[in-house]
Amino acid sequence: MRPSPGGSSVPESLASVRALRLGVAGPVGTGKSSLIATVCRALGEELRLGVITNDIYTDEDARFLRSAGVLAPERIRAVETGACPHTAIRDDITTNLIAAEDLERDFAPLDVVLIESGGDNLTATFSPALVDAQIFVLDVAGGGDVARKGGPGIGRADLLVVNKTDLAPYVGVDVALMVSDAETARDGRAVLALSKHDPSSISTLRAWVLGMLAAHRSGSHVPQDPGPMAPHFHADEEHPEGGFVHAHDDPHAHSHDHARTNAGAHAHE
Ligand SMILES: Nc1nc2c(ncn2[C@@H]2O[C@H](COP(=O)(O)OP(=O)(O)O)[C@@H](O)[C@H]2O)c(=O)[nH]1
Ligand SMILES: [Mg+2]
């Protein structure tokens, strides 16, 4: 029970009736759309789901998900973000909020709305004003050391997914080591090694989503802001350990000419 402004209290079961809004962020090509398709396949029968995609100029991700046939096509909506995909999930979330509210109203009641970020670099995270929880997706093909390089999504998303583990032997990545590096970087927050070809990893993902939904409904989950860009190193500048620590006060005040990269370090002019 939680107190209402008038001093009486409302049952927990009525305190949180809105759908769980679950963000899926991560660099281009790491498997965000595929992960959403996997969640829809795993939970589409028992939960009422909706999906919002963010693409820069197209609705390609929405079309991919509709053609995958994992959910009724009208439950998958596209937001076109224009130039900076991270702006639409963090700085000016209006279009995404309206899309989520429209979807929740048109198909009421929904249990979970999955929101895919437009592909961006390692620094993009969702505002806690838009999503209740967020998953950050890396893939093994980005290299085993990506998890150690950090960034707000890697460090503090509610779940870090190390995706495409089936490809690890081909790219020479030790998945167990990548997961343990990630766990260290995340101070023990959840890390999941996932492959769309590995049913047991999909069961773990399914259980995580159900657990988060239960926590959202009970009011025990508090949406977290993974925060602005973590301090990071520029290899060509002075620091006792090589490179120097460089922090942005305002992550969005700097130029957006970053090289889009899976490897984490972005180029400043
Ligand atoms: N081998 C393998 N390929 C995957 C897996 N998940 C996604 N992919 C492939 O990775 C590519 C990019 O996936 P997509 O979901 O579009 O990535 P997004 O840009 O992050 O949304 C596609 O060719 C997918 O089929 C996986 O678990 N294993
Ligand atoms: Mg996608």
PDB file of C-alpha atoms and ligand atoms in Angstrom:
ATOM      1  CA  MET A   1       0.000   0.000   0.000  1.00  0.00           C
ATOM      2  CA  ARG A   2       1.224   3.490  -0.701  1.00  0.00           C
ATOM      3  CA  PRO A   3      -0.192   6.730   0.674  1.00  0.00           C
ATOM      4  CA  SER A   4      -2.223   8.901  -1.684  1.00  0.00           C
ATOM      5  CA  PRO A   5      -2.031  12.712  -1.548  1.00  0.00           C
ATOM      6  CA  GLY A   6      -5.274  12.760   0.444  1.00  0.00           C
ATOM      7  CA  GLY A   7      -3.789  10.585   3.161  1.00  0.00           C
ATOM      8  CA  SER A   8      -5.725   7.393   2.332  1.00  0.00           C
ATOM      9  CA  SER A   9      -3.955   4.595   0.513  1.00  0.00           C
ATOM     10  CA  VAL A  10      -4.498   2.637  -2.691  1.00  0.00           C
ATOM     11  CA  PRO A  11      -3.775  -1.059  -3.140  1.00  0.00           C
ATOM     12  CA  GLU A  12      -0.452  -1.797  -4.899  1.00  0.00           C
ATOM     13  CA  SER A  13      -2.360  -3.629  -7.612  1.00  0.00           C
ATOM     14  CA  LEU A  14      -4.031  -0.381  -8.647  1.00  0.00           C
ATOM     15  CA  ALA A  15      -1.004   1.808  -8.130  1.00  0.00           C
ATOM     16  CA  SER A  16       0.685   0.917 -11.389  1.00  0.00           C
ATOM     17  CA  VAL A  17      -1.634  -0.036 -14.211  1.00  0.00           C
ATOM     18  CA  ARG A  18       0.219   1.444 -17.162  1.00  0.00           C
ATOM     19  CA  ALA A  19       2.156  -0.918 -19.440  1.00  0.00           C
ATOM     20  CA  LEU A  20       5.808  -1.516 -18.668  1.00  0.00           C
ATOM     21  CA  ARG A  21       7.755   0.599 -21.165  1.00  0.00           C
ATOM     22  CA  LEU A  22      10.946  -1.285 -21.925  1.00  0.00           C
ATOM     23  CA  GLY A  23      13.705   0.383 -23.961  1.00  0.00           C
ATOM     24  CA  VAL A  24      16.173  -1.544 -26.123  1.00  0.00           C
ATOM     25  CA  ALA A  25      19.321   0.446 -26.975  1.00  0.00           C
ATOM     26  CA  GLY A  26      22.747  -0.317 -28.404  1.00  0.00           C
ATOM     27  CA  PRO A  27      24.898   0.231 -31.472  1.00  0.00           C
ATOM     28  CA  VAL A  28      23.637  -0.444 -35.005  1.00  0.00           C
ATOM     29  CA  GLY A  29      23.458  -4.097 -35.958  1.00  0.00           C
ATOM     30  CA  THR A  30      23.930  -5.600 -32.493  1.00  0.00           C
ATOM     31  CA  GLY A  31      20.523  -7.281 -32.738  1.00  0.00           C
ATOM     32  CA  LYS A  32      17.975  -4.942 -31.114  1.00  0.00           C
ATOM     33  CA  SER A  33      15.192  -5.640 -33.633  1.00  0.00           C
ATOM     34  CA  SER A  34      15.948  -9.355 -33.459  1.00  0.00           C
ATOM     35  CA  LEU A  35      15.813  -9.283 -29.645  1.00  0.00           C
ATOM     36  CA  ILE A  36      12.424  -7.566 -29.786  1.00  0.00           C
ATOM     37  CA  ALA A  37      11.219 -10.212 -32.262  1.00  0.00           C
ATOM     38  CA  THR A  38      12.496 -12.883 -29.862  1.00  0.00           C
ATOM     39  CA  VAL A  39      10.629 -11.336 -26.905  1.00  0.00           C
ATOM     40  CA  CYS A  40       7.446 -11.119 -28.997  1.00  0.00           C
ATOM     41  CA  ARG A  41       7.757 -14.793 -29.976  1.00  0.00           C
ATOM     42  CA  ALA A  42       8.506 -15.869 -26.399  1.00  0.00           C
ATOM     43  CA  LEU A  43       5.799 -13.813 -24.673  1.00  0.00           C
ATOM     44  CA  GLY A  44       3.280 -12.829 -27.368  1.00  0.00           C
ATOM     45  CA  GLU A  45       0.815 -15.515 -26.304  1.00  0.00           C
ATOM     46  CA  GLU A  46       0.698 -14.663 -22.626  1.00  0.00           C
ATOM     47  CA  LEU A  47       1.251 -10.893 -22.636  1.00  0.00           C
ATOM     48  CA  ARG A  48      -0.373  -8.040 -24.548  1.00  0.00           C
ATOM     49  CA  LEU A  49       2.521  -6.399 -26.349  1.00  0.00           C
ATOM     50  CA  GLY A  50       3.201  -3.312 -28.453  1.00  0.00           C
ATOM     51  CA  VAL A  51       6.375  -2.152 -30.212  1.00  0.00           C
ATOM     52  CA  ILE A  52       7.739   1.269 -31.172  1.00  0.00           C
ATOM     53  CA  THR A  53      10.784   1.571 -33.423  1.00  0.00           C
ATOM     54  CA  ASN A  54      12.988   4.621 -33.947  1.00  0.00           C
ATOM     55  CA  ASP A  55      14.677   4.988 -37.312  1.00  0.00           C
ATOM     56  CA  ILE A  56      16.507   8.004 -38.656  1.00  0.00           C
ATOM     57  CA  TYR A  57      14.672   8.466 -41.961  1.00  0.00           C
ATOM     58  CA  THR A  58      12.741   5.260 -42.593  1.00  0.00           C
ATOM     59  CA  ASP A  59      10.461   2.773 -40.922  1.00  0.00           C
ATOM     60  CA  GLU A  60      12.703  -0.130 -41.820  1.00  0.00           C
ATOM     61  CA  ASP A  61      12.841  -1.707 -38.344  1.00  0.00           C
ATOM     62  CA  ALA A  62       9.053  -1.559 -38.037  1.00  0.00           C
ATOM     63  CA  ARG A  63       8.722  -3.180 -41.466  1.00  0.00           C
ATOM     64  CA  PHE A  64      11.224  -5.899 -40.496  1.00  0.00           C
ATOM     65  CA  LEU A  65       9.256  -6.681 -37.331  1.00  0.00           C
ATOM     66  CA  ARG A  66       5.899  -6.633 -39.116  1.00  0.00           C
ATOM     67  CA  SER A  67       7.207  -8.997 -41.791  1.00  0.00           C
ATOM     68  CA  ALA A  68       8.627 -11.303 -39.115  1.00  0.00           C
ATOM     69  CA  GLY A  69       4.988 -11.934 -38.172  1.00  0.00           C
ATOM     70  CA  VAL A  70       5.717 -11.922 -34.445  1.00  0.00           C
ATOM     71  CA  LEU A  71       2.932  -9.493 -33.561  1.00  0.00           C
ATOM     72  CA  ALA A  72      -0.155  -8.042 -35.262  1.00  0.00           C
ATOM     73  CA  PRO A  73       1.298  -5.421 -37.663  1.00  0.00           C
ATOM     74  CA  GLU A  74      -0.829  -2.586 -36.252  1.00  0.00           C
ATOM     75  CA  ARG A  75       0.789  -3.083 -32.832  1.00  0.00           C
ATOM     76  CA  ILE A  76       4.177  -2.071 -34.291  1.00  0.00           C
ATOM     77  CA  ARG A  77       4.628   1.662 -34.842  1.00  0.00           C
ATOM     78  CA  ALA A  78       7.550   3.632 -36.235  1.00  0.00           C
ATOM     79  CA  VAL A  79       8.907   6.959 -35.067  1.00  0.00           C
ATOM     80  CA  GLU A  80      11.177   8.750 -37.546  1.00  0.00           C
ATOM     81  CA  THR A  81      13.799  10.547 -35.504  1.00  0.00           C
ATOM     82  CA  GLY A  82      15.580  12.732 -38.064  1.00  0.00           C
ATOM     83  CA  ALA A  83      19.282  13.378 -37.656  1.00  0.00           C
ATOM     84  CA  CYS A  84      20.116  12.352 -34.083  1.00  0.00           C
ATOM     85  CA  PRO A  85      18.490   9.125 -32.903  1.00  0.00           C
ATOM     86  CA  HIS A  86      19.556   9.605 -29.298  1.00  0.00           C
ATOM     87  CA  THR A  87      17.799  12.976 -29.092  1.00  0.00           C
ATOM     88  CA  ALA A  88      14.409  11.288 -29.573  1.00  0.00           C
ATOM     89  CA  ILE A  89      14.936   8.874 -26.692  1.00  0.00           C
ATOM     90  CA  ARG A  90      16.623  11.233 -24.283  1.00  0.00           C
ATOM     91  CA  ASP A  91      16.381  15.015 -24.872  1.00  0.00           C
ATOM     92  CA  ASP A  92      13.070  15.519 -26.630  1.00  0.00           C
ATOM     93  CA  ILE A  93      11.064  12.382 -26.032  1.00  0.00           C
ATOM     94  CA  THR A  94       7.711  13.920 -27.034  1.00  0.00           C
ATOM     95  CA  THR A  95       7.223  11.934 -30.259  1.00  0.00           C
ATOM     96  CA  ASN A  96       8.025   8.654 -28.534  1.00  0.00           C
ATOM     97  CA  LEU A  97       5.823   9.442 -25.539  1.00  0.00           C
ATOM     98  CA  ILE A  98       2.891  10.259 -27.828  1.00  0.00           C
ATOM     99  CA  ALA A  99       3.502   7.038 -29.791  1.00  0.00           C
ATOM    100  CA  ALA A 100       3.553   4.997 -26.552  1.00  0.00           C
ATOM    101  CA  GLU A 101       0.407   6.655 -25.201  1.00  0.00           C
ATOM    102  CA  ASP A 102      -1.419   6.190 -28.531  1.00  0.00           C
ATOM    103  CA  LEU A 103      -0.465   2.520 -28.673  1.00  0.00           C
ATOM    104  CA  GLU A 104      -1.477   1.977 -25.029  1.00  0.00           C
ATOM    105  CA  ARG A 105      -4.823   3.688 -25.642  1.00  0.00           C
ATOM    106  CA  ASP A 106      -5.573   1.947 -28.967  1.00  0.00           C
ATOM    107  CA  PHE A 107      -4.850  -1.529 -27.587  1.00  0.00           C
ATOM    108  CA  ALA A 108      -5.698  -1.020 -23.919  1.00  0.00           C
ATOM    109  CA  PRO A 109      -4.745  -2.685 -21.747  1.00  0.00           C
ATOM    110  CA  LEU A 110      -1.190  -3.509 -22.841  1.00  0.00           C
ATOM    111  CA  ASP A 111       1.293  -5.274 -20.572  1.00  0.00           C
ATOM    112  CA  VAL A 112       4.586  -4.273 -22.206  1.00  0.00           C
ATOM    113  CA  VAL A 113       5.566  -1.683 -24.823  1.00  0.00           C
ATOM    114  CA  LEU A 114       9.014  -2.358 -26.275  1.00  0.00           C
ATOM    115  CA  ILE A 115      10.792   0.729 -27.630  1.00  0.00           C
ATOM    116  CA  GLU A 116      13.794   0.222 -29.928  1.00  0.00           C
ATOM    117  CA  SER A 117      16.248   3.096 -30.095  1.00  0.00           C
ATOM    118  CA  GLY A 118      17.561   4.224 -33.447  1.00  0.00           C
ATOM    119  CA  GLY A 119      20.993   2.705 -33.924  1.00  0.00           C
ATOM    120  CA  ASP A 120      23.537   4.959 -32.319  1.00  0.00           C
ATOM    121  CA  ASN A 121      26.972   4.633 -30.803  1.00  0.00           C
ATOM    122  CA  LEU A 122      27.758   3.332 -27.334  1.00  0.00           C
ATOM    123  CA  THR A 123      26.642   6.485 -25.551  1.00  0.00           C
ATOM    124  CA  ALA A 124      22.905   6.565 -26.240  1.00  0.00           C
ATOM    125  CA  THR A 125      20.539   5.691 -23.409  1.00  0.00           C
ATOM    126  CA  PHE A 126      16.843   6.259 -22.788  1.00  0.00           C
ATOM    127  CA  SER A 127      15.484   8.946 -20.511  1.00  0.00           C
ATOM    128  CA  PRO A 128      13.774   7.418 -17.458  1.00  0.00           C
ATOM    129  CA  ALA A 129      10.879   9.721 -18.363  1.00  0.00           C
ATOM    130  CA  LEU A 130      10.292   7.587 -21.472  1.00  0.00           C
ATOM    131  CA  VAL A 131      11.037   4.034 -20.331  1.00  0.00           C
ATOM    132  CA  ASP A 132      10.635   2.255 -17.008  1.00  0.00           C
ATOM    133  CA  ALA A 133      13.546  -0.078 -17.706  1.00  0.00           C
ATOM    134  CA  GLN A 134      16.140  -0.499 -20.415  1.00  0.00           C
ATOM    135  CA  ILE A 135      18.193  -3.213 -22.037  1.00  0.00           C
ATOM    136  CA  PHE A 136      21.534  -2.357 -23.661  1.00  0.00           C
ATOM    137  CA  VAL A 137      22.645  -4.707 -26.444  1.00  0.00           C
ATOM    138  CA  LEU A 138      26.240  -5.466 -27.442  1.00  0.00           C
ATOM    139  CA  ASP A 139      27.302  -8.247 -29.749  1.00  0.00           C
ATOM    140  CA  VAL A 140      30.329 -10.501 -29.648  1.00  0.00           C
ATOM    141  CA  ALA A 141      31.363  -9.360 -33.124  1.00  0.00           C
ATOM    142  CA  GLY A 142      32.078  -5.896 -31.672  1.00  0.00           C
ATOM    143  CA  GLY A 143      35.020  -7.492 -29.839  1.00  0.00           C
ATOM    144  CA  GLY A 144      35.513  -8.990 -26.385  1.00  0.00           C
ATOM    145  CA  ASP A 145      36.872  -5.765 -24.912  1.00  0.00           C
ATOM    146  CA  VAL A 146      33.806  -3.608 -25.648  1.00  0.00           C
ATOM    147  CA  ALA A 147      32.194  -4.454 -22.309  1.00  0.00           C
ATOM    148  CA  ARG A 148      35.273  -3.195 -20.445  1.00  0.00           C
ATOM    149  CA  LYS A 149      35.250   0.136 -22.294  1.00  0.00           C
ATOM    150  CA  GLY A 150      32.095   1.136 -20.476  1.00  0.00           C
ATOM    151  CA  GLY A 151      29.643   3.945 -21.106  1.00  0.00           C
ATOM    152  CA  PRO A 152      26.344   4.644 -19.377  1.00  0.00           C
ATOM    153  CA  GLY A 153      24.324   1.938 -21.135  1.00  0.00           C
ATOM    154  CA  ILE A 154      26.925  -0.756 -20.562  1.00  0.00           C
ATOM    155  CA  GLY A 155      27.482   0.332 -16.977  1.00  0.00           C
ATOM    156  CA  ARG A 156      23.986   1.024 -15.771  1.00  0.00           C
ATOM    157  CA  ALA A 157      21.217  -0.252 -18.068  1.00  0.00           C
ATOM    158  CA  ASP A 158      18.859  -2.592 -16.187  1.00  0.00           C
ATOM    159  CA  LEU A 159      20.103  -5.495 -18.308  1.00  0.00           C
ATOM    160  CA  LEU A 160      23.187  -5.794 -20.519  1.00  0.00           C
ATOM    161  CA  VAL A 161      22.839  -8.343 -23.306  1.00  0.00           C
ATOM    162  CA  VAL A 162      25.945  -9.842 -24.892  1.00  0.00           C
ATOM    163  CA  ASN A 163      24.287 -10.956 -28.112  1.00  0.00           C
ATOM    164  CA  LYS A 164      25.006 -13.395 -30.962  1.00  0.00           C
ATOM    165  CA  THR A 165      26.995 -15.768 -28.766  1.00  0.00           C
ATOM    166  CA  ASP A 166      26.667 -18.370 -31.549  1.00  0.00           C
ATOM    167  CA  LEU A 167      29.146 -16.241 -33.540  1.00  0.00           C
ATOM    168  CA  ALA A 168      31.791 -16.164 -30.780  1.00  0.00           C
ATOM    169  CA  PRO A 169      33.919 -19.030 -32.184  1.00  0.00           C
ATOM    170  CA  TYR A 170      34.095 -17.290 -35.560  1.00  0.00           C
ATOM    171  CA  VAL A 171      35.257 -13.960 -34.185  1.00  0.00           C
ATOM    172  CA  GLY A 172      37.601 -15.375 -31.536  1.00  0.00           C
ATOM    173  CA  VAL A 173      35.708 -13.976 -28.545  1.00  0.00           C
ATOM    174  CA  ASP A 174      35.586 -15.718 -25.148  1.00  0.00           C
ATOM    175  CA  VAL A 175      31.932 -15.186 -24.114  1.00  0.00           C
ATOM    176  CA  ALA A 176      32.487 -16.172 -20.456  1.00  0.00           C
ATOM    177  CA  LEU A 177      35.290 -13.609 -20.183  1.00  0.00           C
ATOM    178  CA  MET A 178      33.229 -10.915 -21.945  1.00  0.00           C
ATOM    179  CA  VAL A 179      30.346 -11.574 -19.518  1.00  0.00           C
ATOM    180  CA  SER A 180      32.587 -11.486 -16.459  1.00  0.00           C
ATOM    181  CA  ASP A 181      34.254  -8.238 -17.664  1.00  0.00           C
ATOM    182  CA  ALA A 182      30.769  -6.779 -18.125  1.00  0.00           C
ATOM    183  CA  GLU A 183      29.684  -7.901 -14.648  1.00  0.00           C
ATOM    184  CA  THR A 184      32.741  -6.187 -13.191  1.00  0.00           C
ATOM    185  CA  ALA A 185      32.037  -2.992 -15.171  1.00  0.00           C
ATOM    186  CA  ARG A 186      28.413  -3.094 -13.959  1.00  0.00           C
ATOM    187  CA  ASP A 187      29.041  -3.691 -10.266  1.00  0.00           C
ATOM    188  CA  GLY A 188      27.078  -6.918 -10.465  1.00  0.00           C
ATOM    189  CA  ARG A 189      24.057  -5.654 -12.416  1.00  0.00           C
ATOM    190  CA  ALA A 190      22.456  -8.269 -14.687  1.00  0.00           C
ATOM    191  CA  VAL A 191      24.312  -9.484 -17.790  1.00  0.00           C
ATOM    192  CA  LEU A 192      22.813 -12.023 -20.208  1.00  0.00           C
ATOM    193  CA  ALA A 193      24.655 -13.947 -22.913  1.00  0.00           C
ATOM    194  CA  LEU A 194      22.058 -14.349 -25.677  1.00  0.00           C
ATOM    195  CA  SER A 195      21.706 -15.957 -29.066  1.00  0.00           C
ATOM    196  CA  LYS A 196      18.526 -16.168 -31.065  1.00  0.00           C
ATOM    197  CA  HIS A 197      19.618 -19.736 -31.818  1.00  0.00           C
ATOM    198  CA  ASP A 198      19.989 -20.726 -28.127  1.00  0.00           C
ATOM    199  CA  PRO A 199      16.615 -21.582 -26.520  1.00  0.00           C
ATOM    200  CA  SER A 200      17.975 -21.645 -22.980  1.00  0.00           C
ATOM    201  CA  SER A 201      19.281 -18.066 -23.287  1.00  0.00           C
ATOM    202  CA  ILE A 202      15.869 -17.044 -24.666  1.00  0.00           C
ATOM    203  CA  SER A 203      14.168 -18.590 -21.601  1.00  0.00           C
ATOM    204  CA  THR A 204      16.432 -16.495 -19.381  1.00  0.00           C
ATOM    205  CA  LEU A 205      15.519 -13.345 -21.313  1.00  0.00           C
ATOM    206  CA  ARG A 206      11.832 -14.241 -21.065  1.00  0.00           C
ATOM    207  CA  ALA A 207      12.124 -14.712 -17.287  1.00  0.00           C
ATOM    208  CA  TRP A 208      13.940 -11.387 -16.945  1.00  0.00           C
ATOM    209  CA  VAL A 209      11.155  -9.523 -18.793  1.00  0.00           C
ATOM    210  CA  LEU A 210       8.475 -11.205 -16.659  1.00  0.00           C
ATOM    211  CA  GLY A 211      10.412 -10.369 -13.488  1.00  0.00           C
ATOM    212  CA  MET A 212      10.741  -6.731 -14.537  1.00  0.00           C
ATOM    213  CA  LEU A 213       7.021  -6.573 -15.350  1.00  0.00           C
ATOM    214  CA  ALA A 214       6.172  -7.955 -11.906  1.00  0.00           C
ATOM    215  CA  ALA A 215       8.503  -5.440 -10.243  1.00  0.00           C
ATOM    216  CA  HIS A 216       6.972  -2.601 -12.292  1.00  0.00           C
ATOM    217  CA  ARG A 217       3.467  -3.640 -11.279  1.00  0.00           C
ATOM    218  CA  SER A 218       4.300  -4.016  -7.632  1.00  0.00           C
ATOM    219  CA  GLY A 219       6.012  -0.632  -7.590  1.00  0.00           C
ATOM    220  CA  SER A 220       9.290  -2.152  -6.402  1.00  0.00           C
ATOM    221  CA  HIS A 221      11.203  -1.165  -9.558  1.00  0.00           C
ATOM    222  CA  VAL A 222      12.378   2.430  -9.718  1.00  0.00           C
ATOM    223  CA  PRO A 223      13.297   3.648 -13.238  1.00  0.00           C
ATOM    224  CA  GLN A 224      16.992   4.547 -13.342  1.00  0.00           C
ATOM    225  CA  ASP A 225      18.789   7.084 -15.501  1.00  0.00           C
ATOM    226  CA  PRO A 226      21.972   5.401 -16.731  1.00  0.00           C
ATOM    227  CA  GLY A 227      23.276   8.960 -16.889  1.00  0.00           C
ATOM    228  CA  PRO A 228      25.416  11.009 -19.233  1.00  0.00           C
ATOM    229  CA  MET A 229      28.517   9.762 -20.959  1.00  0.00           C
ATOM    230  CA  ALA A 230      31.006   8.199 -18.592  1.00  0.00           C
ATOM    231  CA  PRO A 231      34.443   9.801 -18.340  1.00  0.00           C
ATOM    232  CA  HIS A 232      36.546   8.341 -21.113  1.00  0.00           C
ATOM    233  CA  PHE A 233      40.105   8.263 -22.400  1.00  0.00           C
ATOM    234  CA  HIS A 234      41.622   9.912 -25.432  1.00  0.00           C
ATOM    235  CA  ALA A 235      44.666   7.828 -26.265  1.00  0.00           C
ATOM    236  CA  ASP A 236      46.632  10.732 -27.766  1.00  0.00           C
ATOM    237  CA  GLU A 237      46.534  12.889 -24.636  1.00  0.00           C
ATOM    238  CA  GLU A 238      48.337  12.986 -21.290  1.00  0.00           C
ATOM    239  CA  HIS A 239      47.402  10.717 -18.403  1.00  0.00           C
ATOM    240  CA  PRO A 240      49.634   8.793 -15.985  1.00  0.00           C
ATOM    241  CA  GLU A 241      48.119   5.541 -17.231  1.00  0.00           C
ATOM    242  CA  GLY A 242      48.057   6.622 -20.869  1.00  0.00           C
ATOM    243  CA  GLY A 243      45.351   8.909 -22.210  1.00  0.00           C
ATOM    244  CA  PHE A 244      43.473  11.367 -20.014  1.00  0.00           C
ATOM    245  CA  VAL A 245      40.095  11.347 -18.361  1.00  0.00           C
ATOM    246  CA  HIS A 246      37.627  13.496 -20.215  1.00  0.00           C
ATOM    247  CA  ALA A 247      34.092  14.143 -19.022  1.00  0.00           C
ATOM    248  CA  HIS A 248      31.242  15.982 -20.680  1.00  0.00           C
ATOM    249  CA  ASP A 249      29.203  18.124 -18.290  1.00  0.00           C
ATOM    250  CA  ASP A 250      26.394  18.075 -20.798  1.00  0.00           C
ATOM    251  CA  PRO A 251      26.552  15.023 -23.008  1.00  0.00           C
ATOM    252  CA  HIS A 252      24.607  16.774 -25.746  1.00  0.00           C
ATOM    253  CA  ALA A 253      26.471  20.051 -25.804  1.00  0.00           C
ATOM    254  CA  HIS A 254      29.280  18.711 -27.964  1.00  0.00           C
ATOM    255  CA  SER A 255      29.245  18.223 -31.703  1.00  0.00           C
ATOM    256  CA  HIS A 256      27.473  15.211 -33.086  1.00  0.00           C
ATOM    257  CA  ASP A 257      30.053  14.343 -35.722  1.00  0.00           C
ATOM    258  CA  HIS A 258      31.051  11.224 -33.825  1.00  0.00           C
ATOM    259  CA  ALA A 259      32.194   8.318 -35.865  1.00  0.00           C
ATOM    260  CA  ARG A 260      29.473   5.693 -35.519  1.00  0.00           C
ATOM    261  CA  THR A 261      31.354   2.767 -34.092  1.00  0.00           C
ATOM    262  CA  ASN A 262      30.786  -0.384 -32.142  1.00  0.00           C
ATOM    263  CA  ALA A 263      34.141  -0.025 -30.496  1.00  0.00           C
ATOM    264  CA  GLY A 264      33.151   2.629 -28.017  1.00  0.00           C
ATOM    265  CA  ALA A 265      35.734   5.352 -28.441  1.00  0.00           C
ATOM    266  CA  HIS A 266      34.197   8.122 -30.500  1.00  0.00           C
ATOM    267  CA  ALA A 267      36.132  10.645 -32.485  1.00  0.00           C
ATOM    268  CA  HIS A 268      36.027  14.315 -31.570  1.00  0.00           C
ATOM    269  CA  GLU A 269      37.048  16.772 -34.199  1.00  0.00           C
TER     270      GLU A 269
HETATM  271  N1  LIG B   1      24.163 -15.222 -35.696  1.00  0.00           N
HETATM  272  C1  LIG B   1      23.295 -14.374 -35.126  1.00  0.00           C
HETATM  273  N2  LIG B   1      22.865 -13.298 -35.813  1.00  0.00           N
HETATM  274  C2  LIG B   1      21.993 -12.457 -35.188  1.00  0.00           C
HETATM  275  C3  LIG B   1      21.533 -12.679 -33.864  1.00  0.00           C
HETATM  276  N3  LIG B   1      20.687 -11.656 -33.546  1.00  0.00           N
HETATM  277  C4  LIG B   1      20.633 -10.853 -34.626  1.00  0.00           C
HETATM  278  N4  LIG B   1      21.422 -11.327 -35.621  1.00  0.00           N
HETATM  279  C5  LIG B   1      21.633 -10.760 -36.963  1.00  0.00           C
HETATM  280  O1  LIG B   1      22.306  -9.504 -36.836  1.00  0.00           O
HETATM  281  C6  LIG B   1      21.873  -8.601 -37.869  1.00  0.00           C
HETATM  282  C7  LIG B   1      21.418  -7.298 -37.248  1.00  0.00           C
HETATM  283  O2  LIG B   1      20.286  -7.565 -36.416  1.00  0.00           O
HETATM  284  P1  LIG B   1      19.195  -6.445 -36.080  1.00  0.00           P
HETATM  285  O3  LIG B   1      18.255  -7.089 -35.126  1.00  0.00           O
HETATM  286  O4  LIG B   1      18.632  -5.866 -37.322  1.00  0.00           O
HETATM  287  O5  LIG B   1      20.100  -5.355 -35.355  1.00  0.00           O
HETATM  288  P2  LIG B   1      19.735  -3.879 -34.866  1.00  0.00           P
HETATM  289  O6  LIG B   1      20.310  -2.933 -35.888  1.00  0.00           O
HETATM  290  O7  LIG B   1      20.440  -3.718 -33.552  1.00  0.00           O
HETATM  291  O8  LIG B   1      18.249  -3.789 -34.745  1.00  0.00           O
HETATM  292  C8  LIG B   1      20.789  -9.335 -38.638  1.00  0.00           C
HETATM  293  O9  LIG B   1      21.359  -9.884 -39.797  1.00  0.00           O
HETATM  294  C9  LIG B   1      20.345 -10.404 -37.668  1.00  0.00           C
HETATM  295  O10 LIG B   1      19.816 -11.552 -38.299  1.00  0.00           O
HETATM  296  C10 LIG B   1      22.006 -13.844 -33.160  1.00  0.00           C
HETATM  297  O11 LIG B   1      21.657 -14.124 -32.009  1.00  0.00           O
HETATM  298  N5  LIG B   1      22.888 -14.641 -33.843  1.00  0.00           N
HETATM  299 MG    MG B   2      16.888  -2.446 -35.578  1.00  0.00          MG
END
